[in-house]
mmCIF file of C-alpha atoms and ligand atoms in Angstrom:
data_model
loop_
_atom_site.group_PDB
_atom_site.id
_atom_site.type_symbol
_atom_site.label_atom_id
_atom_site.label_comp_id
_atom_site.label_asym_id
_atom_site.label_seq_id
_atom_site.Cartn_x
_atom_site.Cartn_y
_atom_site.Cartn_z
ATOM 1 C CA UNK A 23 0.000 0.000 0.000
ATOM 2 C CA UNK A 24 1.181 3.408 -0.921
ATOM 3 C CA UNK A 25 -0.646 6.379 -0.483
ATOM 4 C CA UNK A 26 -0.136 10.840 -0.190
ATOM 5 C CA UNK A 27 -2.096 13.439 1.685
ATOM 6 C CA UNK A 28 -0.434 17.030 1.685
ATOM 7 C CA UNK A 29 3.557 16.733 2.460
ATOM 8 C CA UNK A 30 2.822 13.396 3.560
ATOM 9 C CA UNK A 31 3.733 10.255 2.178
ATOM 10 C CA UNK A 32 3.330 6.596 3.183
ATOM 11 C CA UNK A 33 4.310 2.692 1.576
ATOM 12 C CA UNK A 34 4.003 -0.205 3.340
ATOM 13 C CA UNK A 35 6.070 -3.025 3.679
ATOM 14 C CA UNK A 36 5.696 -6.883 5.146
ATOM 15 C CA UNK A 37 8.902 -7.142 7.316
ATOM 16 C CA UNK A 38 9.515 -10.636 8.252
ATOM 17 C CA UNK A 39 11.241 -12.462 10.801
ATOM 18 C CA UNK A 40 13.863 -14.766 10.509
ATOM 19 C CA UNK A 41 12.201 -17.297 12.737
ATOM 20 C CA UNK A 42 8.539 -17.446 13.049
ATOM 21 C CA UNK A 43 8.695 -15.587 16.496
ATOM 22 C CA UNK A 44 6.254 -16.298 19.576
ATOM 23 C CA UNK A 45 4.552 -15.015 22.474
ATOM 24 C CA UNK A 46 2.030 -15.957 24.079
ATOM 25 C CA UNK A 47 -0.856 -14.336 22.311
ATOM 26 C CA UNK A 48 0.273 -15.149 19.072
ATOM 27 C CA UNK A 49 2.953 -16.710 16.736
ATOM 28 C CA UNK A 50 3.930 -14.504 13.492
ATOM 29 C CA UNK A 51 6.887 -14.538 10.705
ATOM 30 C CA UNK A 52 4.928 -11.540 8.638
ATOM 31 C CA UNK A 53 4.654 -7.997 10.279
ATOM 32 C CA UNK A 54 3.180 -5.134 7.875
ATOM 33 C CA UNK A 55 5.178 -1.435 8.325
ATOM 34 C CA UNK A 56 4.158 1.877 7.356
ATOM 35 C CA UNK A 57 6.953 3.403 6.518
ATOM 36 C CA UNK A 58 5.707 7.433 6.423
ATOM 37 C CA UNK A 59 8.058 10.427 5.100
ATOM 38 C CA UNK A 60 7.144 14.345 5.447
ATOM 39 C CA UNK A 61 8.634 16.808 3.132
ATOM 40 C CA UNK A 62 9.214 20.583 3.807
ATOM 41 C CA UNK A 63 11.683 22.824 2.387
ATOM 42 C CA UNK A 64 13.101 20.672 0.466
ATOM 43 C CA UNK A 65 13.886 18.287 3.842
ATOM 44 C CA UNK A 66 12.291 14.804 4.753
ATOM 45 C CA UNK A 67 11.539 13.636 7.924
ATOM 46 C CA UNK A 68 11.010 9.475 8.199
ATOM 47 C CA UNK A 69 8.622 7.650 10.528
ATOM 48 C CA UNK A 70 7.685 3.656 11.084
ATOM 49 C CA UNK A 71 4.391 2.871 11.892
ATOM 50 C CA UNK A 72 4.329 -0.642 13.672
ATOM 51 C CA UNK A 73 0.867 -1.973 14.507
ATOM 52 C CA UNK A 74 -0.170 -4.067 17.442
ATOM 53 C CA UNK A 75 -3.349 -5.950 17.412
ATOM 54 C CA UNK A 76 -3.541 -5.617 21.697
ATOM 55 C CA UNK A 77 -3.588 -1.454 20.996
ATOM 56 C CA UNK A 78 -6.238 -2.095 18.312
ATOM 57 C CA UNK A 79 -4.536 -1.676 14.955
ATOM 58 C CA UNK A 80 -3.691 -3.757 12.237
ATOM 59 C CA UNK A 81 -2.568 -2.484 9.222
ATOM 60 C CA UNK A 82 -5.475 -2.359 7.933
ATOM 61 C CA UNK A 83 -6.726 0.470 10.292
ATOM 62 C CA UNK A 84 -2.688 2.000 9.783
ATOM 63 C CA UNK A 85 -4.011 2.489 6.389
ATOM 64 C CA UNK A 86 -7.347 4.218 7.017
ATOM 65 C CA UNK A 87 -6.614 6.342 9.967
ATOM 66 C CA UNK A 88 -3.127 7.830 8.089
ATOM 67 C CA UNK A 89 -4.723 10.416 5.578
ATOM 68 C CA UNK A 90 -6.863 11.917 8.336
ATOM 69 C CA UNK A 91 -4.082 11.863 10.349
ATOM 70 C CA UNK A 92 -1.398 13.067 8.004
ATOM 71 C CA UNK A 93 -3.317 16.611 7.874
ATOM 72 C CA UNK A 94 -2.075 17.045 11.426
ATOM 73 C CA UNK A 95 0.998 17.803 10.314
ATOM 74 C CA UNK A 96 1.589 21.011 8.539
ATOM 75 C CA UNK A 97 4.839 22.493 10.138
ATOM 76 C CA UNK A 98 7.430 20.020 11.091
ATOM 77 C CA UNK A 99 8.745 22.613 14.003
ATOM 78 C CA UNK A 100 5.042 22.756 15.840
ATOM 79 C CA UNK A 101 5.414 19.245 17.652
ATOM 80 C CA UNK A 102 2.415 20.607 20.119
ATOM 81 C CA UNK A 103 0.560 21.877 17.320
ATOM 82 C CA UNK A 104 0.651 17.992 15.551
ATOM 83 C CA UNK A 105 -0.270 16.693 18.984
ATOM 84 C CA UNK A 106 -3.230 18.573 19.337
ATOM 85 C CA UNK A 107 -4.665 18.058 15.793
ATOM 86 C CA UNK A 108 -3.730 14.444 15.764
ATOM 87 C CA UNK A 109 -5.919 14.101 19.251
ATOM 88 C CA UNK A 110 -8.713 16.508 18.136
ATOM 89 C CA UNK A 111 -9.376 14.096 15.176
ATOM 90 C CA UNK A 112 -8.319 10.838 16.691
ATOM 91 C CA UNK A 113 -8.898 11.238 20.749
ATOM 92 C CA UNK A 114 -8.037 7.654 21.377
ATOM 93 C CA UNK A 115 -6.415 5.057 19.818
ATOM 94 C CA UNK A 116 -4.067 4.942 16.503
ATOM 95 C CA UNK A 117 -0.569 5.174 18.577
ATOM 96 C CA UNK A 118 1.423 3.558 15.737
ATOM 97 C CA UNK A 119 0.383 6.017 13.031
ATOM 98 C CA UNK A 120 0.302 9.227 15.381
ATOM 99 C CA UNK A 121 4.120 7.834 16.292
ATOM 100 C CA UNK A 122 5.268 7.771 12.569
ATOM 101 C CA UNK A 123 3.705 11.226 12.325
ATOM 102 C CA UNK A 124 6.037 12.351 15.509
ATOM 103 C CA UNK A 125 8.379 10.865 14.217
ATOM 104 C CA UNK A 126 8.345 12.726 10.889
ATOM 105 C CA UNK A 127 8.476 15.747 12.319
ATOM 106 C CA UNK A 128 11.033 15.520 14.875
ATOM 107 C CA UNK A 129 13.510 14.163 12.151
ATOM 108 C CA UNK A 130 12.554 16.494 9.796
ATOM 109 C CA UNK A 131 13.470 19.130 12.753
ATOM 110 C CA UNK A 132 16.846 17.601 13.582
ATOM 111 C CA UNK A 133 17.722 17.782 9.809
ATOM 112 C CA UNK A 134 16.794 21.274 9.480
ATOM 113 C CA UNK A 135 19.069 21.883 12.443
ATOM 114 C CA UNK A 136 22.053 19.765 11.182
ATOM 115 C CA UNK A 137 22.126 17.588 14.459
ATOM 116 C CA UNK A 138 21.338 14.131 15.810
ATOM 117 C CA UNK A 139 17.182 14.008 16.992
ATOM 118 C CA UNK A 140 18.578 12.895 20.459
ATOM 119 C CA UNK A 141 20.380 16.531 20.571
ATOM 120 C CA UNK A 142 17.316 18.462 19.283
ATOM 121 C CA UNK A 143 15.675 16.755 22.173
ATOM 122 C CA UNK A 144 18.263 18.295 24.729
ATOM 123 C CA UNK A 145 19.288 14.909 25.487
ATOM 124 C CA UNK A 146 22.769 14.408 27.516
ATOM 125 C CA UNK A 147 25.000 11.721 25.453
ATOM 126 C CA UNK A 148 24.568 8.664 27.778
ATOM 127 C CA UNK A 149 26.066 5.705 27.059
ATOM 128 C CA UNK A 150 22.957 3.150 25.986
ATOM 129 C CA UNK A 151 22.068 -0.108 28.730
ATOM 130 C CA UNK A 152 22.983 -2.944 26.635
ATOM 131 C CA UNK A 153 19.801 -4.512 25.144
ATOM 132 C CA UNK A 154 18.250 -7.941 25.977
ATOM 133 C CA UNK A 155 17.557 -10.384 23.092
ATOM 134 C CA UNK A 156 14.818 -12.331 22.678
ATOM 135 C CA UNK A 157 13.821 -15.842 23.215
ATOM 136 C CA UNK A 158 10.177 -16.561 21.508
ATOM 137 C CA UNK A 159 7.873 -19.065 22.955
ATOM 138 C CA UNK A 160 8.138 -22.252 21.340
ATOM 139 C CA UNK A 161 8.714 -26.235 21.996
ATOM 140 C CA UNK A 162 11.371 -25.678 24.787
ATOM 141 C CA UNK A 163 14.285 -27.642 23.213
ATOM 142 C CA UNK A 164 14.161 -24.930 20.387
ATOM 143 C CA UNK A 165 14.120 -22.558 22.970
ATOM 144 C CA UNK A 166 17.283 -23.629 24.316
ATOM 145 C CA UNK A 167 18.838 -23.774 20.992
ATOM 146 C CA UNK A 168 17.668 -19.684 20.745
ATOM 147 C CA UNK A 169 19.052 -18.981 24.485
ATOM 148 C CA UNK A 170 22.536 -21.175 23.173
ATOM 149 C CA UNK A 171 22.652 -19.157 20.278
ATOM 150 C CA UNK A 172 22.240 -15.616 21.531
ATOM 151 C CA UNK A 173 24.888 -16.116 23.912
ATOM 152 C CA UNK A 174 27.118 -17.829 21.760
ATOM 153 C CA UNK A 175 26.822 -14.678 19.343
ATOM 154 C CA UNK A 176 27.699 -12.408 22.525
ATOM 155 C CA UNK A 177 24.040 -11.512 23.768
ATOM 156 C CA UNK A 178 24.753 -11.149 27.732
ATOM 157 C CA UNK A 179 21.242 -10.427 28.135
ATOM 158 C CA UNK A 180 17.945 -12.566 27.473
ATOM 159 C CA UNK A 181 14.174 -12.204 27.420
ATOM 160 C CA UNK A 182 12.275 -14.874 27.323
ATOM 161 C CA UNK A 183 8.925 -14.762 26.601
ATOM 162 C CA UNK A 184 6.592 -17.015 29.123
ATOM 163 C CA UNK A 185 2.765 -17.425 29.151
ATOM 164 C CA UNK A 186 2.424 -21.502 29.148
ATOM 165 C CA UNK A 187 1.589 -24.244 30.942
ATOM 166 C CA UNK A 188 5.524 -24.902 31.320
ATOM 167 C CA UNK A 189 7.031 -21.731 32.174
ATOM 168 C CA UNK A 190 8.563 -23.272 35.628
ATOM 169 C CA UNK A 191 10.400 -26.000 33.630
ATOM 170 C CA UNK A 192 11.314 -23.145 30.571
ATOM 171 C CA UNK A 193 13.216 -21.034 32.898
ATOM 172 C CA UNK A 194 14.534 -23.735 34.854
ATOM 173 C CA UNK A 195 16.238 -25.298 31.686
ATOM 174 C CA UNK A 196 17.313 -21.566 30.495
ATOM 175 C CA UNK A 197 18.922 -21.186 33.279
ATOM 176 C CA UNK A 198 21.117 -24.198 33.193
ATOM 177 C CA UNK A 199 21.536 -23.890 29.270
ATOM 178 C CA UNK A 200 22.818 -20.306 29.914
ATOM 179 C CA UNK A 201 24.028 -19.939 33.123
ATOM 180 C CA UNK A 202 26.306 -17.015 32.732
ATOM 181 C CA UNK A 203 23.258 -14.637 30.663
ATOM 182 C CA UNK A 204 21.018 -12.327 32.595
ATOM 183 C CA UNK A 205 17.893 -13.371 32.484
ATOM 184 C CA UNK A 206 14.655 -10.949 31.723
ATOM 185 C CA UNK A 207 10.968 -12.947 31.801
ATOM 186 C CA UNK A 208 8.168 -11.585 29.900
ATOM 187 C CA UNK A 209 4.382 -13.194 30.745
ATOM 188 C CA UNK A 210 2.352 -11.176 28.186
ATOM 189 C CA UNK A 211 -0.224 -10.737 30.403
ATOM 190 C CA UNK A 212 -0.893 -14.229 30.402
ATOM 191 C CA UNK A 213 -0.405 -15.421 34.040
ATOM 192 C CA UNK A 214 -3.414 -15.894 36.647
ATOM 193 C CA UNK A 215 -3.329 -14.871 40.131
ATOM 194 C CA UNK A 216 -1.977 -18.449 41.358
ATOM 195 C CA UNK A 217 0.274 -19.020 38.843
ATOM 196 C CA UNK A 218 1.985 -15.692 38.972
ATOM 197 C CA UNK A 219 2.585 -16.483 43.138
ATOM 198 C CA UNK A 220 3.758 -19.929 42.262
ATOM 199 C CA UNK A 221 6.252 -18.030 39.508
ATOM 200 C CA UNK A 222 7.692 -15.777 42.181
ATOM 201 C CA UNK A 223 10.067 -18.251 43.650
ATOM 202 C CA UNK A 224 10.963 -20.004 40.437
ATOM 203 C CA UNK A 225 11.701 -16.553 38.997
ATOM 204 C CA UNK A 226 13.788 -15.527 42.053
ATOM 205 C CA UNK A 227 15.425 -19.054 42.456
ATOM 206 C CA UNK A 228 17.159 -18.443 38.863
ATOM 207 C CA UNK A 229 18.548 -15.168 39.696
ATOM 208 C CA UNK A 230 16.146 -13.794 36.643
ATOM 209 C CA UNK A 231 16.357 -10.285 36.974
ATOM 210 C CA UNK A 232 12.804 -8.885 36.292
ATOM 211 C CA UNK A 233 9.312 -9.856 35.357
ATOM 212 C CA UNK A 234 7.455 -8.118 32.713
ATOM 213 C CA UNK A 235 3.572 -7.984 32.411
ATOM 214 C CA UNK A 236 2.673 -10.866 34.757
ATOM 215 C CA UNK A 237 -0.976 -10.684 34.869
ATOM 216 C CA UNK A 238 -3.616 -9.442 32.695
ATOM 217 C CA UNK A 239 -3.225 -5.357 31.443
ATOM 218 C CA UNK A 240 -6.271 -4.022 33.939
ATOM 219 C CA UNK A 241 -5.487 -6.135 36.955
ATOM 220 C CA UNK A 242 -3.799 -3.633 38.927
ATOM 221 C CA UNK A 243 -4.527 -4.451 42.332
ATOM 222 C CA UNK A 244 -3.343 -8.222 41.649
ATOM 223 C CA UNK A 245 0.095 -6.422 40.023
ATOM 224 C CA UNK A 246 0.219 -4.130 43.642
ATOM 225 C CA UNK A 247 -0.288 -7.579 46.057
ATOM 226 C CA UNK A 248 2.305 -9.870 43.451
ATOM 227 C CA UNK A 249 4.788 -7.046 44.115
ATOM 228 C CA UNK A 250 4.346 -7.328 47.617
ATOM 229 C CA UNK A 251 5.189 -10.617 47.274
ATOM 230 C CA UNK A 252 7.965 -10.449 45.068
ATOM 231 C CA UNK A 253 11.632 -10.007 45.377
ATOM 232 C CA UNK A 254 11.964 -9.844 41.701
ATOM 233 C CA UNK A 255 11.299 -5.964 39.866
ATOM 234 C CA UNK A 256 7.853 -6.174 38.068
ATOM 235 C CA UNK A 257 7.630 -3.603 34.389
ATOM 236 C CA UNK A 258 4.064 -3.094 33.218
ATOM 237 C CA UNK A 259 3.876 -3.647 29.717
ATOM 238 C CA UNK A 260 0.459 -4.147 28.502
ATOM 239 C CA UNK A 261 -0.532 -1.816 31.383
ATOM 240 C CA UNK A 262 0.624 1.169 29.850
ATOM 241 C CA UNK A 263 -1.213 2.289 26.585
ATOM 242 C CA UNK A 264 -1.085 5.674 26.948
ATOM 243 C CA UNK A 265 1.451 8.720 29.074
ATOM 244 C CA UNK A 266 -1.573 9.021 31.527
ATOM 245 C CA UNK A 267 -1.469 5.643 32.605
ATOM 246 C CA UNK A 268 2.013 6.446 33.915
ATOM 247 C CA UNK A 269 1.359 7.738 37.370
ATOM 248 C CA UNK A 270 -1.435 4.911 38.950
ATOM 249 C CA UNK A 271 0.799 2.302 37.310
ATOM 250 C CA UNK A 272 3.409 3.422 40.166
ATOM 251 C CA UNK A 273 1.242 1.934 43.273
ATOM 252 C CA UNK A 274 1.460 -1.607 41.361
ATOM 253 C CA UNK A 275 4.616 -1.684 38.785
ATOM 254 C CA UNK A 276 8.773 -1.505 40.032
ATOM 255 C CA UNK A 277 9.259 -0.127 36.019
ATOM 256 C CA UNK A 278 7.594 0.379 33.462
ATOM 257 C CA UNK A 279 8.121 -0.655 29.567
ATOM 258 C CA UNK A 280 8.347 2.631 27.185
ATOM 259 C CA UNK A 281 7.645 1.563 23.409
ATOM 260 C CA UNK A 282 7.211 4.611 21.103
ATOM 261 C CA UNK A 283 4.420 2.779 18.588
ATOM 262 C CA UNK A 284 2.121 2.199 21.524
ATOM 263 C CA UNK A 285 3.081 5.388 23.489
ATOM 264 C CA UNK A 286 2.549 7.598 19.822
ATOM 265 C CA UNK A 287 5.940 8.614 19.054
ATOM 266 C CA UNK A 288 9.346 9.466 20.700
ATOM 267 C CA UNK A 289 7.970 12.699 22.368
ATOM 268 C CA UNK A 290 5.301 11.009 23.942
ATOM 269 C CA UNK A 291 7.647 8.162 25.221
ATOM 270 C CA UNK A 292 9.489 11.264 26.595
ATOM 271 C CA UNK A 293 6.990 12.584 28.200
ATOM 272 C CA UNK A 294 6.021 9.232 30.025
ATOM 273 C CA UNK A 295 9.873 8.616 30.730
ATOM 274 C CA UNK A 296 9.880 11.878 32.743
ATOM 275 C CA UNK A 297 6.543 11.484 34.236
ATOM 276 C CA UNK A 298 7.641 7.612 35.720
ATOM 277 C CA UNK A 299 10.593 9.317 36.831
ATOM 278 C CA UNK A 300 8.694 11.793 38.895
ATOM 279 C CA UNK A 301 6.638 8.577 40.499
ATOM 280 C CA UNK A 302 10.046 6.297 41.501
ATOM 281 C CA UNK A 303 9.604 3.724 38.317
ATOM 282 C CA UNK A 304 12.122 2.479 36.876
ATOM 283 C CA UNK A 305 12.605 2.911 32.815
ATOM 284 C CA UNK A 306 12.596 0.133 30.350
ATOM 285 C CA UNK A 307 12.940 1.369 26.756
ATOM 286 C CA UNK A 308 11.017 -1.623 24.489
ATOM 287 C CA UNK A 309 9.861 -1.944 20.966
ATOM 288 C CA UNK A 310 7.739 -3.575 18.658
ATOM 289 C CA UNK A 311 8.853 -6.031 15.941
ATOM 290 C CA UNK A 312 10.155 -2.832 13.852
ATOM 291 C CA UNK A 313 12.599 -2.065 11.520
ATOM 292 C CA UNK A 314 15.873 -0.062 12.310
ATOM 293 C CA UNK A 315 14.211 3.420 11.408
ATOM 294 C CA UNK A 316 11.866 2.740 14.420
ATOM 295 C CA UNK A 317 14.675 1.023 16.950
ATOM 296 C CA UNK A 318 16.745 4.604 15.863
ATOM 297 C CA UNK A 319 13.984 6.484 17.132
ATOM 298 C CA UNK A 320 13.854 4.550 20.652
ATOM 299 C CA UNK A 321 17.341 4.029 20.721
ATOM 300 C CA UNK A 322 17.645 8.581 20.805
ATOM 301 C CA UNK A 323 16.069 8.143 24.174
ATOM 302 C CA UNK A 324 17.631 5.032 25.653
ATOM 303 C CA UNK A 325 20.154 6.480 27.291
ATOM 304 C CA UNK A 326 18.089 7.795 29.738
ATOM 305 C CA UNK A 327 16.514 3.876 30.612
ATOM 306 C CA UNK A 328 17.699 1.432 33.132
ATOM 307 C CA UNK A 329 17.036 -1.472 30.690
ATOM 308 C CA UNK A 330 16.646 -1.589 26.756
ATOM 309 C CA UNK A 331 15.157 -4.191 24.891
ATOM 310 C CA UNK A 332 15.716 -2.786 21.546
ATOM 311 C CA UNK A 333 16.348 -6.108 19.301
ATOM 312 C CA UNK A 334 12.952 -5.729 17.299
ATOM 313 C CA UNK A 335 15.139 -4.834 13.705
ATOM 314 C CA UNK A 336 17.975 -7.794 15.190
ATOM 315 C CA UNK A 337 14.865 -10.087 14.298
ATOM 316 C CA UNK A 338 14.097 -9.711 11.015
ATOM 317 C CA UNK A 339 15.509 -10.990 7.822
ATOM 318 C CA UNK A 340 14.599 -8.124 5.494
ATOM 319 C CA UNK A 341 15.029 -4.987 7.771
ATOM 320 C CA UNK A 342 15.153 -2.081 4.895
ATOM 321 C CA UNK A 343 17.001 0.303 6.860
ATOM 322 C CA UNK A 344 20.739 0.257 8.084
ATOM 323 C CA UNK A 345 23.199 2.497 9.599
ATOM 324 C CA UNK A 346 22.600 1.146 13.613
ATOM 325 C CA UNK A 347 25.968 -0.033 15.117
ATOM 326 C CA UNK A 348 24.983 -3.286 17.300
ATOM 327 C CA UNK A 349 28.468 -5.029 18.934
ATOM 328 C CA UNK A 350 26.424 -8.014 19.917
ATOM 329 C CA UNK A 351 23.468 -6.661 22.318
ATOM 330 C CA UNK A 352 25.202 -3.622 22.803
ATOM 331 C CA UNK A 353 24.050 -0.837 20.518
ATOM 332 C CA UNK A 354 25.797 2.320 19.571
ATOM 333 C CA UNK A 355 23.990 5.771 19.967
ATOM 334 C CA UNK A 356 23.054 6.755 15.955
ATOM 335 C CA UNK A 357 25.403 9.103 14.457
ATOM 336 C CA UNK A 358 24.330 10.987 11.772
ATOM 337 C CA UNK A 359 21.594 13.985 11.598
ATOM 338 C CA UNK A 360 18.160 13.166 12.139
ATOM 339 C CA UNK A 361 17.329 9.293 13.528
ATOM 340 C CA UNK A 362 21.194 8.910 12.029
ATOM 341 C CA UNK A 363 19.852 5.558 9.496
ATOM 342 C CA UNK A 364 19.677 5.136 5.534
ATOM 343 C CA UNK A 365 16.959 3.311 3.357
ATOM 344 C CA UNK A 366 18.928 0.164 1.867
HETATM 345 MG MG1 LIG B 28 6.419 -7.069 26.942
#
């Protein structure tokens, strides 16, 4: 799908995973991108629009929603102007599209000012936590072969995705087929009550080093009595849809999970960065499965997290951007103006 409204131009693309990759909603190899450029003064700003069926879209709706949204933006320096008419015509909903927008227009800024987006932000140049990879839910001897691999390639930190029947024996064997990683869990919202209590000392027993998402997105006060319970950090994930979620999530969550397509863009995922600050949370930066325009874009901000999990792009066997330095896990800030990554 290609399409124009204004300055505004979109295509979109199926990205696709090397491995068919798992969680425990789902298992995909085929993830369709909206790749979205603005032009103004004879400068483009780029943008990524990655969908997520649990925040309602699907590119499908990526593709209706963009030309309404698209007229937002017509000045790429008036970031609170594009807010406000991408809210007045969509009030809820639609982060992935109203994220490529930001996007747009806070690269197209940084290129106009000849610097990296992180420095039109005001950012400080902090050295980037290194970045967990992922281990997708599967039969578990394949998911030892993924934990083998990732080390063997130099990952030092794993995240492995959890929502069975068999999560006690998956981390149990993860931890003996990899017992000099970090560990990082991620539930998906899948656990109950019960089985999130039984987790606790399985979790804690193999030195993992944080849960994500436990239970199920609105259960809140069975997030605040888990933590109680639990000596390992809990991040809300699916908790967080939107920056005003940030400040009850506090009173349940250690941390929270940032990711700029659900959040709607880089400034929004700065504004909730600042605002979790302000309530004690800890800062994970995450992502969808995106390309490496949209793990640029988080990976300008990173440097303010305690955690990234930035290997969305790592994934994929046709990523059509380049230009991100990765040493293993370990990514390098972008250099360059603007996200600081070329089309290939
Ligand atoms: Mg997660």
């Amino acid at each position: 799908m290609t399409g124009k409204e204004g300055d505004v131009a979109w295509e979109t693309l199926d990205l696709r995973t090397a491995q068919p990759f798992g969680i425990a909603r789902w298992t995909h190899s085929s993830y369709p991108r909206t790749f979205v450029t603005y032009a103004q003064d004879g400068l483009t700003g780029r943008g990524e629009a990655a969908p997520n069926a649990f925040y309602g879209e699907t590119g499908g709706t990526v593709g209706a929603v963009l030309p309404l949204l698209a007229e937002a933006l017509t000045d790429g320096w008036d970031w609170d102007g594009l807010h406000e008419r991408m809210t007045a015509r969509m009030p809820q909903g639609h982060p992935s599209v109203k994220c490529a927008l930001e996007m747009t227009a806070v690269e197209w800024a940084a290129r106009a000012a000849g610097v990296p987006a992180w420095r039109l932000l005001g950012l400080s140049p902090l050295p980037l936590p290194e970045s967990s990879y992922t281990v997708s839910l599967g039969p578990l001897e394949e998911m030892r072969r993924q934990a083998r691999e990732a080390v063997s390639r130099g990952h030092g930190v794993l995240k492995v995705k959890l929502g069975t029947g068999q999560d006690r024996q998956i981390v149990e064997a993860l931890r003996e087929e990899v017992p000099g990683a970090a560990l990082r869990v991620d539930a998906n919202a899948a656990w109950t009550r019960p089985q999130a209590k039984r987790m606790l000392d399985v979790l804690a027993a193999a030195d993992v080093e944080l849960v994500e998402q436990p239970l199920a997105a609105g259960d809140l006060e069975g997030h605040a009595e888990l933590r109680r319970l639990s000596r390992v950090p809990l991040v809300a994930d699916e908790s967080l849809h939107h920056v005003s979620d940030v400040p009850r999530l506090a009173a349940a969550f250690d941390a929270v999970n940032l990711k700029l397509a659900k959040l709607g863009g880089p400034l929004q995922a700065l504004c909730a960065l600042r605002l979790a600050r302000a309530h004690g949370l800890g800062v994970m930066l995450g992502c969808m499965i995106e390309s490496s325009l949209g793990i640029a874009a988080a990976a300008h901000l990173a440097g303010l997290a305690d955690w990234a999990d930035l290997d969305g792009a790592l994934l994929l066997a046709n990523d059509p951007f380049g230009g991100l330095e990765w040493a293993a896990g370990q990514l390098e800030r972008p250099r360059g103006v603007g996200w600081g990554v070329e089309r290939r």
